[in-house]
XYZ file of C-alpha atoms in Angstrom:
780
model
C 6.111 2.178 -24.787
C 5.404 -1.417 -25.768
C 8.853 -1.642 -27.370
C 10.492 -0.457 -24.139
C 8.514 -2.915 -22.014
C 9.231 -5.874 -24.295
C 12.962 -5.169 -24.370
C 13.395 -4.442 -20.657
C 11.413 -7.455 -19.493
C 13.429 -10.007 -21.438
C 15.721 -12.275 -19.455
C 18.532 -11.043 -21.698
C 18.819 -8.810 -24.741
C 18.128 -10.640 -28.018
C 21.040 -10.923 -30.498
C 21.764 -7.972 -32.782
C 20.541 -9.916 -35.809
C 17.180 -10.596 -34.199
C 16.766 -6.931 -33.194
C 17.690 -5.760 -36.719
C 15.186 -8.147 -38.298
C 12.459 -7.010 -35.889
C 13.137 -3.344 -36.694
C 12.970 -4.018 -40.431
C 9.718 -5.973 -40.047
C 8.127 -3.128 -38.028
C 9.113 -0.535 -40.630
C 7.882 -2.710 -43.484
C 4.571 -3.476 -41.796
C 3.983 0.184 -40.968
C 4.688 1.312 -44.522
C 2.596 -1.398 -46.202
C -0.418 -1.255 -43.877
C -0.737 2.480 -43.248
C 1.366 4.310 -45.801
C 3.411 7.361 -44.864
C 1.765 7.853 -41.473
C 2.274 4.191 -40.591
C 5.901 4.379 -41.659
C 6.391 7.411 -39.423
C 4.810 5.620 -36.461
C 6.905 2.507 -37.113
C 10.006 4.674 -37.296
C 9.245 6.179 -33.899
C 8.781 2.686 -32.428
C 12.151 1.624 -33.835
C 13.733 4.834 -32.533
C 12.514 4.141 -28.997
C 13.682 0.528 -29.307
C 17.178 1.599 -30.391
C 17.360 4.083 -27.507
C 16.322 1.408 -25.009
C 18.785 -1.186 -26.371
C 21.692 1.262 -26.270
C 20.802 2.310 -22.714
C 20.500 -1.287 -21.505
C 23.860 -2.180 -23.036
C 25.529 0.888 -21.497
C 24.222 0.242 -17.966
C 25.067 -3.473 -18.026
C 28.549 -2.749 -19.373
C 29.124 -0.193 -16.601
C 28.457 -2.690 -13.804
C 31.259 -3.673 -11.457
C 32.638 -7.093 -12.494
C 31.860 -9.878 -9.970
C 35.575 -10.655 -9.535
C 36.041 -7.204 -7.974
C 33.572 -7.893 -5.172
C 35.013 -6.740 -1.857
C 37.756 -4.590 -3.363
C 38.635 -1.264 -1.699
C 38.681 1.655 -4.132
C 39.732 5.281 -3.673
C 36.976 7.125 -5.532
C 36.430 10.810 -6.270
C 32.864 11.845 -6.993
C 30.031 14.362 -6.679
C 26.900 14.155 -4.552
C 24.005 15.358 -6.733
C 20.984 14.267 -4.681
C 20.122 14.726 -1.030
C 21.626 11.899 1.072
C 19.230 9.809 3.148
C 20.121 9.714 6.840
C 18.672 7.076 9.155
C 19.875 6.878 12.740
C 23.673 6.620 12.503
C 23.970 5.852 8.788
C 23.951 7.815 5.562
C 23.131 6.629 2.035
C 23.732 8.574 -1.169
C 24.403 8.214 -4.888
C 27.946 9.108 -5.891
C 28.557 10.412 -9.419
C 32.121 9.181 -9.852
C 34.767 11.423 -11.417
C 37.815 9.175 -11.145
C 39.655 6.552 -9.121
C 43.071 6.435 -7.519
C 43.737 2.917 -8.818
C 43.883 1.098 -12.129
C 40.454 -0.483 -11.662
C 37.619 1.086 -13.653
C 34.782 2.397 -11.497
C 31.122 2.626 -12.565
C 29.724 6.057 -13.336
C 27.194 5.925 -10.517
C 27.516 4.134 -7.160
C 25.113 3.761 -4.252
C 27.228 4.350 -1.139
C 26.463 3.787 2.547
C 28.415 5.534 5.304
C 28.004 4.054 8.778
C 28.635 5.313 12.313
C 30.928 8.291 11.626
C 29.146 9.879 8.659
C 29.532 13.676 8.526
C 27.014 16.170 7.170
C 26.934 15.869 3.366
C 25.053 18.137 0.965
C 24.349 18.007 -2.774
C 26.900 19.832 -4.898
C 29.874 18.643 -2.836
C 32.816 16.626 -4.169
C 34.382 13.929 -1.952
C 37.357 11.603 -2.001
C 36.264 8.321 -0.412
C 37.659 4.853 0.206
C 34.813 2.468 -0.629
C 34.512 -1.314 -0.351
C 32.559 -2.160 -3.473
C 30.287 -4.938 -4.710
C 28.185 -5.428 -7.864
C 24.508 -4.423 -7.833
C 22.658 -7.161 -5.983
C 19.482 -7.484 -3.952
C 17.137 -10.134 -2.618
C 15.000 -11.741 -5.322
C 11.515 -12.747 -4.166
C 8.055 -12.797 -5.770
C 6.019 -9.796 -4.654
C 8.797 -8.026 -2.721
C 10.633 -4.840 -3.647
C 13.071 -5.490 -6.496
C 16.190 -3.648 -5.368
C 18.168 -4.689 -8.440
C 15.513 -3.236 -10.717
C 15.673 0.062 -8.872
C 19.485 0.133 -9.100
C 19.284 -0.601 -12.821
C 16.636 2.073 -13.453
C 18.897 4.603 -11.703
C 21.930 3.568 -13.764
C 23.845 2.448 -10.659
C 26.709 0.109 -11.475
C 27.965 -0.735 -7.976
C 27.117 -0.461 -4.308
C 29.483 -0.129 -1.395
C 30.239 1.313 1.993
C 32.758 3.895 3.125
C 35.746 2.489 4.970
C 36.587 4.482 8.134
C 39.830 6.384 8.076
C 41.554 9.609 7.154
C 41.400 8.949 3.423
C 37.823 10.272 3.313
C 37.596 14.038 2.898
C 35.725 16.801 1.111
C 37.423 18.349 -1.922
C 36.545 22.023 -1.586
C 38.429 23.104 -4.725
C 36.703 20.659 -7.091
C 33.701 21.561 -9.270
C 30.749 19.166 -8.944
C 29.295 17.278 -11.885
C 25.864 18.787 -11.109
C 26.072 22.564 -10.477
C 22.280 22.957 -10.013
C 22.482 20.728 -6.929
C 24.493 23.367 -5.099
C 21.613 25.830 -5.445
C 19.159 23.222 -4.174
C 21.370 22.479 -1.182
C 21.851 26.172 -0.363
C 18.096 26.775 -0.368
C 17.489 23.610 1.674
C 19.995 24.743 4.325
C 18.307 28.115 4.612
C 14.903 26.494 5.048
C 16.037 23.686 7.363
C 17.497 25.937 10.075
C 14.216 27.429 11.385
C 12.450 24.062 10.995
C 14.953 22.075 13.072
C 13.171 19.526 15.247
C 9.804 19.936 13.512
C 8.188 16.655 12.418
C 6.771 18.399 9.345
C 10.134 19.750 8.171
C 10.675 16.935 5.605
C 7.324 17.748 4.007
C 8.173 21.438 3.635
C 11.647 20.669 2.255
C 10.307 17.898 0.048
C 7.680 20.018 -1.656
C 10.093 22.879 -2.248
C 13.422 21.304 -3.249
C 12.638 17.575 -3.397
C 14.496 16.785 -0.152
C 12.396 13.818 1.016
C 15.341 11.901 2.441
C 14.599 12.888 6.048
C 11.059 11.525 5.833
C 10.839 8.627 8.300
C 9.786 5.130 7.255
C 6.652 5.479 9.388
C 5.664 8.602 7.464
C 6.032 6.831 4.117
C 3.909 3.975 5.441
C 1.201 6.441 6.496
C 1.245 7.987 3.017
C 1.001 4.531 1.404
C -1.918 3.509 3.601
C -3.829 6.645 2.677
C -2.922 6.763 -1.018
C -1.477 10.269 -0.720
C 2.111 9.745 -1.849
C 1.268 11.553 -5.081
C 0.604 14.732 -3.088
C 4.082 14.686 -1.551
C 6.118 13.408 -4.499
C 6.406 16.410 -6.808
C 4.478 15.688 -10.010
C 2.128 17.239 -12.530
C -0.254 18.311 -9.771
C 2.407 20.575 -8.268
C 3.666 21.740 -11.676
C 0.115 22.827 -12.544
C -0.115 24.822 -9.309
C 3.164 26.577 -10.183
C 2.517 27.009 -13.904
C -1.048 28.308 -13.513
C -0.277 31.628 -11.791
C 2.706 32.258 -14.066
C 0.581 31.531 -17.130
C -1.873 34.155 -15.911
C 1.016 36.561 -15.316
C 2.302 35.938 -18.843
C -1.169 36.449 -20.275
C -1.552 39.801 -18.504
C 1.943 40.828 -19.575
C 1.197 39.923 -23.190
C -2.052 41.859 -23.150
C -0.250 44.819 -21.628
C 2.371 44.775 -24.391
C -0.386 44.444 -26.980
C -2.150 47.481 -25.519
C 1.103 49.456 -25.766
C 1.261 48.745 -29.484
C 3.713 45.858 -29.506
C 3.027 42.920 -31.801
C 2.639 39.853 -29.594
C 0.316 36.950 -28.834
C -0.782 36.950 -25.176
C -1.627 33.226 -25.158
C 1.863 32.457 -26.410
C 3.349 34.591 -23.624
C 1.195 32.676 -21.147
C 2.386 29.288 -22.449
C 6.112 30.010 -22.448
C 6.001 31.834 -19.109
C 4.395 28.725 -17.606
C 7.105 26.549 -19.214
C 9.899 28.684 -17.736
C 8.350 28.599 -14.260
C 7.839 24.826 -14.438
C 11.412 24.267 -15.654
C 12.881 26.326 -12.792
C 10.766 24.414 -10.262
C 11.826 21.148 -11.891
C 15.508 22.043 -11.560
C 15.063 22.905 -7.892
C 13.063 19.771 -7.147
C 15.124 17.319 -9.216
C 13.564 16.019 -12.429
C 11.607 12.854 -11.573
C 9.584 11.052 -14.255
C 6.250 12.730 -13.317
C 8.003 16.114 -13.266
C 9.610 15.466 -16.631
C 6.262 14.377 -18.079
C 4.563 17.550 -16.874
C 7.249 19.908 -18.173
C 7.359 18.114 -21.533
C 3.573 18.385 -21.737
C 3.775 22.134 -21.145
C 6.528 22.499 -23.747
C 4.439 20.516 -26.253
C 1.439 22.770 -25.652
C 3.604 25.888 -26.014
C 5.142 24.622 -29.270
C 1.688 23.858 -30.693
C 0.570 27.363 -29.725
C 3.617 28.774 -31.480
C 2.822 26.775 -34.615
C -0.882 27.688 -34.414
C -1.847 24.034 -34.624
C -4.845 22.471 -32.924
C -4.040 18.938 -31.798
C -6.222 16.581 -29.780
C -5.413 15.471 -26.253
C -4.455 11.885 -27.198
C -1.881 13.188 -29.690
C -0.381 15.515 -27.089
C -0.220 12.671 -24.533
C 1.387 10.336 -27.092
C 3.965 13.001 -28.002
C 4.835 13.508 -24.347
C 5.064 9.743 -23.825
C 7.475 9.380 -26.727
C 9.627 12.275 -25.533
C 9.832 10.927 -21.987
C 10.911 7.503 -23.252
C 13.588 9.030 -25.460
C 14.933 11.090 -22.556
C 14.419 8.440 -19.839
C 14.263 5.014 -21.559
C 13.972 3.186 -18.220
C 10.967 5.241 -17.126
C 8.658 2.228 -17.629
C 10.413 0.551 -14.687
C 9.228 3.271 -12.293
C 5.678 3.133 -10.820
C 5.423 6.908 -11.149
C 5.544 6.626 -14.954
C 2.457 4.420 -15.158
C 0.536 6.173 -12.400
C 1.369 9.587 -13.829
C 0.245 8.957 -17.405
C -2.753 6.872 -16.322
C -3.783 9.633 -13.912
C -3.655 12.278 -16.645
C -5.740 10.111 -18.992
C -8.312 9.462 -16.264
C -8.551 13.155 -15.399
C -9.091 14.027 -19.058
C -11.832 11.430 -19.492
C -13.569 12.386 -16.251
C -13.551 16.033 -17.299
C -14.997 15.032 -20.698
C -17.774 12.847 -19.292
C -18.782 15.094 -16.367
C -20.773 18.022 -17.677
C -21.450 20.737 -15.065
C -24.895 20.907 -13.531
C -26.524 24.266 -14.455
C -28.061 26.492 -11.830
C -31.813 27.170 -11.705
C -33.153 29.547 -14.331
C -31.363 31.364 -17.185
C -27.722 32.131 -16.452
C -28.196 35.848 -16.965
C -31.009 35.924 -14.414
C -29.046 34.102 -11.723
C -27.640 36.118 -8.880
C -23.947 36.189 -8.169
C -24.594 34.129 -5.040
C -26.451 31.402 -6.954
C -23.775 31.235 -9.624
C -21.116 30.946 -6.930
C -23.003 28.150 -5.147
C -23.532 26.311 -8.450
C -19.844 26.612 -9.322
C -18.821 25.350 -5.887
C -21.204 22.391 -6.128
C -19.900 21.524 -9.588
C -16.319 21.678 -8.284
C -17.203 19.375 -5.363
C -19.030 17.018 -7.714
C -16.052 16.889 -10.078
C -13.676 16.271 -7.157
C -15.865 13.412 -5.885
C -16.190 11.818 -9.328
C -12.451 12.175 -9.886
C -11.620 10.404 -6.625
C -14.057 7.570 -7.367
C -12.638 7.181 -10.877
C -9.035 7.298 -9.628
C -9.690 4.711 -6.904
C -11.386 2.281 -9.293
C -9.327 2.795 -12.430
C -5.900 2.873 -10.796
C -6.656 -0.297 -8.811
C -4.818 -2.635 -11.260
C -1.641 -0.523 -11.173
C -1.874 -0.011 -7.413
C -2.118 -3.764 -6.863
C 0.822 -4.505 -9.173
C 3.151 -1.962 -7.591
C 2.059 -1.915 -3.931
C 0.133 -5.152 -3.317
C -2.755 -3.381 -1.603
C -5.684 -1.059 -2.204
C -5.735 2.088 -0.014
C -9.481 2.224 0.668
C -9.000 5.211 2.951
C -7.374 7.031 0.046
C -10.681 8.367 -1.271
C -11.468 9.975 2.097
C -7.945 11.309 2.559
C -7.719 12.754 -0.953
C -11.129 14.412 -0.831
C -9.810 16.622 1.962
C -6.128 16.685 1.028
C -6.382 17.742 -2.628
C -8.160 21.044 -1.843
C -5.857 21.608 1.145
C -2.761 21.145 -1.000
C -4.143 23.174 -3.894
C -5.317 26.159 -1.868
C -3.000 26.244 1.155
C -0.070 23.844 1.524
C 1.615 24.024 -1.882
C 1.193 27.793 -2.459
C 2.300 28.606 1.096
C 5.315 26.277 0.964
C 6.523 27.500 -2.418
C 6.021 31.138 -1.447
C 8.043 30.536 1.730
C 10.781 28.868 -0.357
C 10.861 31.798 -2.776
C 11.167 34.273 0.098
C 13.909 32.126 1.690
C 15.888 32.361 -1.545
C 16.088 36.155 -1.202
C 15.606 36.870 2.504
C 16.061 33.950 4.919
C 14.969 36.016 7.907
C 11.719 37.128 6.323
C 10.847 33.523 5.415
C 10.919 32.190 9.004
C 7.277 33.053 9.909
C 6.099 31.628 6.574
C 8.077 28.412 7.046
C 6.755 27.955 10.591
C 3.208 28.579 9.382
C 3.667 25.983 6.620
C 4.971 23.481 9.195
C 1.934 24.167 11.415
C -0.413 23.541 8.492
C 1.384 20.288 7.692
C 1.061 19.227 11.339
C -2.728 19.567 11.064
C -2.730 17.626 7.816
C -0.521 14.884 9.298
C -2.943 14.472 12.216
C -5.822 14.009 9.800
C -3.753 11.575 7.731
C -2.818 9.564 10.825
C -6.523 9.244 11.637
C -7.256 8.001 8.097
C -4.350 5.528 8.236
C -5.671 4.139 11.529
C -9.100 3.277 10.145
C -9.742 -0.493 10.219
C -10.493 -0.520 6.485
C -7.605 1.805 5.536
C -5.881 -0.747 3.311
C -6.946 -3.985 1.688
C -3.944 -6.261 1.092
C -4.481 -8.540 -1.893
C -2.394 -11.172 -3.690
C -0.624 -10.338 -6.930
C -3.249 -10.584 -9.706
C -2.833 -13.001 -12.578
C -2.322 -12.050 -16.217
C -5.907 -12.922 -17.196
C -7.287 -10.632 -14.482
C -5.038 -7.783 -15.632
C -6.027 -8.241 -19.276
C -9.726 -8.122 -18.337
C -9.191 -5.080 -16.109
C -8.037 -2.884 -19.025
C -11.343 -2.999 -20.972
C -13.156 -2.668 -17.651
C -11.418 0.641 -16.959
C -12.012 1.895 -20.533
C -15.677 0.865 -20.397
C -16.171 2.716 -17.118
C -14.534 5.933 -18.330
C -15.691 6.086 -21.946
C -17.858 9.140 -22.739
C -21.586 8.931 -23.332
C -23.510 7.441 -25.118
C -21.458 4.336 -24.288
C -24.015 1.919 -22.762
C -24.052 0.590 -19.179
C -20.790 2.223 -18.123
C -21.449 1.184 -14.515
C -20.840 -2.451 -15.507
C -17.198 -1.738 -16.399
C -15.887 -2.178 -12.834
C -17.287 -5.732 -12.821
C -14.391 -6.708 -15.069
C -12.050 -5.620 -12.259
C -13.386 -8.260 -9.864
C -10.800 -10.731 -11.132
C -8.150 -8.626 -9.394
C -9.427 -9.897 -6.050
C -8.007 -13.377 -6.721
C -4.323 -14.254 -6.836
C -2.196 -15.813 -9.539
C -0.722 -18.518 -7.282
C -2.504 -21.883 -7.614
C -3.912 -23.403 -4.442
C -2.187 -26.288 -2.654
C -4.029 -29.599 -3.007
C -5.151 -31.584 0.017
C -2.396 -33.906 1.219
C 0.265 -31.855 -0.580
C 2.892 -29.420 0.673
C 4.439 -26.296 -0.792
C 7.753 -25.007 0.545
C 9.236 -21.625 -0.345
C 12.718 -20.736 0.872
C 12.791 -16.947 0.756
C 15.844 -14.950 -0.250
C 16.331 -12.751 2.832
C 20.072 -12.259 2.535
C 22.175 -13.671 5.365
C 19.357 -15.221 7.366
C 16.463 -17.613 7.040
C 12.728 -17.559 6.343
C 10.808 -20.583 5.027
C 7.091 -20.677 4.204
C 5.327 -24.058 4.416
C 1.773 -24.234 3.022
C -0.814 -26.995 3.059
C -4.319 -26.848 1.567
C -5.726 -24.698 4.412
C -2.804 -23.734 6.654
C 0.485 -21.832 6.546
C 3.593 -21.964 8.742
C 6.563 -19.600 8.707
C 9.859 -21.052 9.924
C 12.007 -18.069 10.983
C 11.396 -14.488 9.859
C 14.668 -13.298 8.387
C 17.340 -10.935 9.723
C 17.309 -7.578 11.439
C 18.846 -4.783 9.366
C 20.363 -1.500 10.453
C 17.240 0.365 9.379
C 14.436 -2.173 9.359
C 14.005 -5.913 9.127
C 13.333 -8.663 6.598
C 9.850 -9.258 7.998
C 8.642 -5.862 6.856
C 10.681 -5.573 3.653
C 10.508 -9.125 2.325
C 8.503 -11.696 4.268
C 5.185 -9.858 4.675
C 5.105 -8.595 1.041
C 5.812 -12.127 -0.215
C 3.081 -13.642 1.970
C 0.597 -11.038 0.755
C 1.586 -11.560 -2.889
C 1.071 -15.318 -2.495
C -2.375 -14.780 -0.991
C -1.592 -15.919 2.570
C -4.512 -14.301 4.404
C -4.005 -16.285 7.606
C -0.673 -17.370 9.062
C -1.320 -20.195 11.519
C 2.090 -20.619 13.128
C 5.345 -18.694 13.369
C 8.152 -21.005 14.458
C 11.373 -19.193 15.445
C 14.232 -21.686 15.477
C 16.450 -19.735 17.917
C 17.302 -16.261 19.182
C 19.893 -15.148 16.615
C 18.961 -11.858 14.919
C 19.275 -13.334 11.419
C 16.441 -15.756 12.231
C 14.037 -13.825 14.463
C 14.858 -10.248 13.380
C 11.697 -9.865 11.285
C 9.333 -11.583 13.733
C 7.614 -8.472 15.081
C 6.789 -7.190 11.604
C 5.193 -10.542 10.788
C 3.219 -10.533 14.042
C 1.975 -6.982 13.388
C 0.578 -8.109 10.025
C -0.769 -11.425 11.375
C -1.654 -10.677 15.024
C -3.531 -13.980 15.523
C -0.513 -16.130 14.624
C 0.570 -18.799 17.120
C 4.244 -18.198 18.010
C 6.456 -21.084 19.097
C 10.163 -21.659 19.522
C 12.338 -18.731 20.518
C 10.318 -15.687 21.613
C 10.540 -12.467 19.579
C 12.407 -9.718 21.394
C 10.076 -8.423 24.098
C 7.425 -11.085 23.375
C 6.417 -14.571 24.435
C 6.079 -17.934 22.722
C 5.377 -21.608 23.293
C 8.657 -23.451 24.002
C 9.846 -25.837 21.332
C 10.520 -29.461 22.441
C 11.104 -32.814 20.774
C 7.936 -34.880 20.539
C 5.610 -32.001 19.716
C 3.659 -32.450 16.506
C 0.473 -31.717 14.615
C -1.276 -32.638 11.380
C -2.594 -30.202 8.775
C -4.546 -31.420 5.754
C -2.790 -34.788 5.642
C 0.681 -33.336 6.259
C 2.551 -34.121 9.523
C 4.731 -31.551 11.298
C 7.031 -32.886 14.014
C 9.626 -31.276 16.314
C 12.824 -33.348 16.621
C 15.004 -31.084 18.777
C 15.746 -29.876 21.450
C 14.751 -32.408 24.105
C 12.814 -30.851 26.970
C 14.908 -30.640 30.159
C 18.216 -31.234 28.383
C 21.319 -29.500 29.696
C 22.577 -26.057 28.685
C 23.600 -25.601 25.075
C 24.534 -22.761 22.746
C 21.872 -20.779 20.919
C 22.729 -22.511 17.661
C 22.573 -26.007 19.117
C 19.278 -25.133 20.801
C 17.651 -24.508 17.416
C 14.203 -25.960 16.953
C 14.481 -28.728 14.319
C 11.309 -29.320 12.278
C 10.541 -32.385 10.142
C 7.593 -32.168 7.715
C 6.350 -35.462 6.252
C 4.037 -36.246 3.317
C 3.373 -39.844 2.190
C 6.833 -41.045 3.143
C 8.648 -38.010 1.745
C 10.091 -35.413 4.119
C 11.545 -31.927 4.524
C 14.058 -31.203 7.300
C 14.557 -27.679 8.664
C 17.420 -27.820 11.206
C 18.009 -24.126 11.915
C 21.584 -23.384 12.972
C 22.424 -26.641 14.742
C 26.104 -27.562 14.841
C 27.971 -30.853 15.148
C 27.000 -31.337 18.820
C 23.261 -31.190 18.086
C 23.677 -33.236 14.909
C 25.325 -36.020 16.918
C 22.539 -35.904 19.498
C 19.896 -36.267 16.779
C 21.734 -39.238 15.290
C 22.103 -40.837 18.733
C 18.318 -40.684 19.150
C 17.873 -42.520 15.866
C 16.939 -39.581 13.662
C 17.991 -40.388 10.131
C 17.005 -40.101 6.490
C 16.832 -40.200 3.720
C 15.075 -36.833 3.403
C 13.960 -35.244 0.166
C 14.724 -31.608 1.004
C 17.089 -30.272 3.655
C 18.191 -26.780 4.558
C 21.918 -26.899 5.217
C 22.460 -26.415 8.982
C 23.875 -23.008 9.944
C 23.888 -21.779 6.313
C 26.655 -24.211 5.350
C 29.097 -23.292 8.118
C 32.155 -25.436 8.851
C 30.725 -25.994 12.346
C 27.850 -28.032 10.890
C 27.120 -30.697 8.260
C 29.372 -33.327 9.800
C 30.159 -36.366 7.609
C 27.940 -38.555 9.813
C 24.973 -36.185 9.523
C 25.407 -35.919 5.758
C 25.535 -39.698 5.372
C 22.527 -40.294 7.657
C 20.205 -37.754 6.048
C 21.178 -38.441 2.387
C 19.017 -35.620 0.999
C 18.034 -35.240 -2.617
C 18.029 -31.411 -2.453
C 20.105 -29.207 -0.149
C 19.458 -25.465 0.064
C 22.014 -23.020 1.451
C 20.268 -19.901 2.782
C 23.086 -17.343 2.516
C 23.644 -13.700 1.731
C 25.457 -12.532 -1.379
C 29.198 -12.062 -0.712
C 28.602 -12.577 3.034
C 31.537 -11.903 5.371
C 31.559 -15.469 6.746
C 32.031 -16.904 3.221
C 29.080 -19.281 3.647
C 28.727 -21.948 2.432
C 32.165 -23.323 3.312
C 33.918 -25.014 0.418
C 34.478 -28.284 2.270
C 30.815 -28.421 3.310
C 29.715 -27.958 -0.296
C 32.053 -30.767 -1.345
C 30.664 -33.020 1.388
C 27.048 -32.628 0.193
C 28.090 -32.988 -3.445
C 29.883 -36.222 -2.669
C 26.662 -37.487 -1.091
C 24.871 -36.959 -4.418
C 22.692 -34.041 -3.320
C 21.417 -31.339 -5.657
C 22.768 -28.061 -4.223
C 21.019 -24.700 -4.440
C 21.975 -21.350 -2.922
C 19.487 -18.516 -2.347
C 22.276 -15.966 -2.931
C 22.524 -17.282 -6.505
C 18.982 -18.512 -7.126
C 16.787 -16.076 -5.199
C 13.633 -17.546 -3.663
C 13.122 -21.257 -4.284
C 9.791 -23.101 -4.320
C 9.338 -26.843 -3.931
C 6.115 -28.840 -4.274
C 5.680 -32.132 -2.458
C 2.679 -34.014 -3.877
C 0.308 -36.296 -1.958
C 2.115 -39.175 -3.701
C 5.368 -38.150 -1.996
C 7.095 -36.731 -5.091
C 9.244 -33.600 -4.626
C 9.728 -31.143 -7.482
C 11.562 -27.834 -7.761
C 8.755 -25.645 -9.143
C 10.200 -22.118 -9.081
C 13.617 -20.433 -9.188
C 13.139 -16.681 -8.907
C 16.347 -15.521 -10.592
C 16.127 -18.099 -13.368
C 12.454 -17.518 -14.203
C 11.625 -13.893 -13.389
C 11.615 -11.403 -16.256
C 14.009 -8.469 -16.451
C 17.362 -7.762 -18.089
C 18.581 -6.269 -14.798
C 18.507 -9.492 -12.774
C 21.742 -11.333 -12.077
C 21.082 -14.850 -13.326
C 22.148 -18.061 -11.538
C 24.967 -20.253 -12.862
C 24.294 -21.619 -16.335
C 24.169 -25.270 -15.330
C 20.668 -26.560 -14.645
C 19.986 -27.986 -11.184
C 18.855 -31.571 -10.890
C 15.092 -32.036 -10.957
């Protein structure tokens, strides 16, 4: 596992010579220090490393070349997973099987189909005309890493379907994934009687892994209550399926033994459970937790066959190794870490929690007393498990989700028994009946939907609790290192002393890794929100957000990028939200920001359906020795376009300055110059993203900035920044940076008035999957 992590989180793969030398050193060290067993362990480490290196090389080589960005390709491919439909759009992974042109196409593509998307099911083969682009996403600290997800899924290109008659289903073609056709057929049978039911995605998700219809609001409710693991099919669900079949196999084996056949009932139980789990895995689509659970069952069955007794840690290590050999990028998926950590925690809790005996000798106890004692022990174990899970998974939860679901303990205490005893068995039984008799399954499916409706109501209540989630900044490396022994200390079996002190080592997780801003200093972060703008300005005790990013087809940058970044940086209070103007690429994410920070003072252009303080030249305020001043527009001035009405903000520290001009064009630039506004400024955001309508020669000469940032989207349709505008700023001697190439950019302006570029997300973040900025170093 360590080998996989070290290789995947490099900025680029080391040279072959370095990798060969490292492999030889590992083998030599293992053989010298621990003999044959050490050599075997070292060999397994090298084997995993080779598998990871080969997989990384294959995925990177399969990526669409940048020079083919925007090309239209005729592609034939299979749909193997359920497409995700939101409003009028459809998104799915296409397993390509060929192209009508000479250009090579990646093996897997993430495709969006807008407006006219038909009904598409897994197991179908389509001929599509797709406008393609290389894998690319916004790069920001603390926000979802879309490029990492694309890489972990082996996706070499993204694109969208061009409208026209060239797109059609190929009915006579065999799909690349035959099992998907069976999943789709069962899903269609189950979906018909559940049409219009809010709980339908839960029923379909638990049975065939069709979560794609689950609304964003539902996922948010699951995140806030820490119950995603109950919906995403994992070892919990595999155990509920394998358990009854293991019992069936045991009874069958004993029956055959009674009839005189030579067999081992426990072996029948193990392999029957494996077969049931494998069938369920095929129907549900093999995710990492599912794969881990099935491999664990296979390992147990093999050990039973070999009559070998092996400890739990060895079994877990064997499963871990197998998963990494089958899915070398599994360490990039949160489910991998949560799944294996959860199993280890469950095992330790079961080891350290001895049942409480009933009163008197067991033989003398009545059936009723034994039943009550068993029930109390089960409730006690459930309570201890939830406490242990909440505490011990806190480091991983913070790393992956940036928050602690405090309501999760309450939700899971009720949900785990409900899923174990009612929801999962009922749903899977209904799915099994639907496979043979769709008509007979209708009452069962409707009953399952009714049960899920009750559970959703309870979950909504938990999610609405004021303490439901605790957003926290991204923890630092020291805090994470200390948290590991804290978790082990807390879980270690008796007679380990003072186990209750272990959680104290987790207190470091409450602080963030980002250093505080000094008094009289300023920190500016230009976020990478695609084609739009969002800038965070922080002083020692205050924070301002200038614009909130664009509105997307299915969401906005405020929810997906801005709020997660603010939380990761430890911004607990946002003092002012300044919206430069009404364009959707600047105010699209405003409402999401306001929902997270309801006390924020809003000025400039009002969010859609909201109100704000008008922005006018002459307004200003001071925070911690830093001056914020509005330069434009002038109150009472004549009508102007939305762009030219942008609120222009100048931030000053000890003679140094930062200019945020929004989308002003030449007309507004000339007005500013006529009123005597001039530079030089230390940092300037290029007006209107570097459009030809802005950055006039006079404005460039007057401001004379040291750094110019273009806030643009990758391969945007307007081709921002314009080539002549870039040349104009270069001729003025400015250092040019583009968020499409650099990701988020952070600048620090000290109390002495010195500006420094302190962070470039794409250049400094770890990960072989990230597209790196141009090789040349920017000026300091």
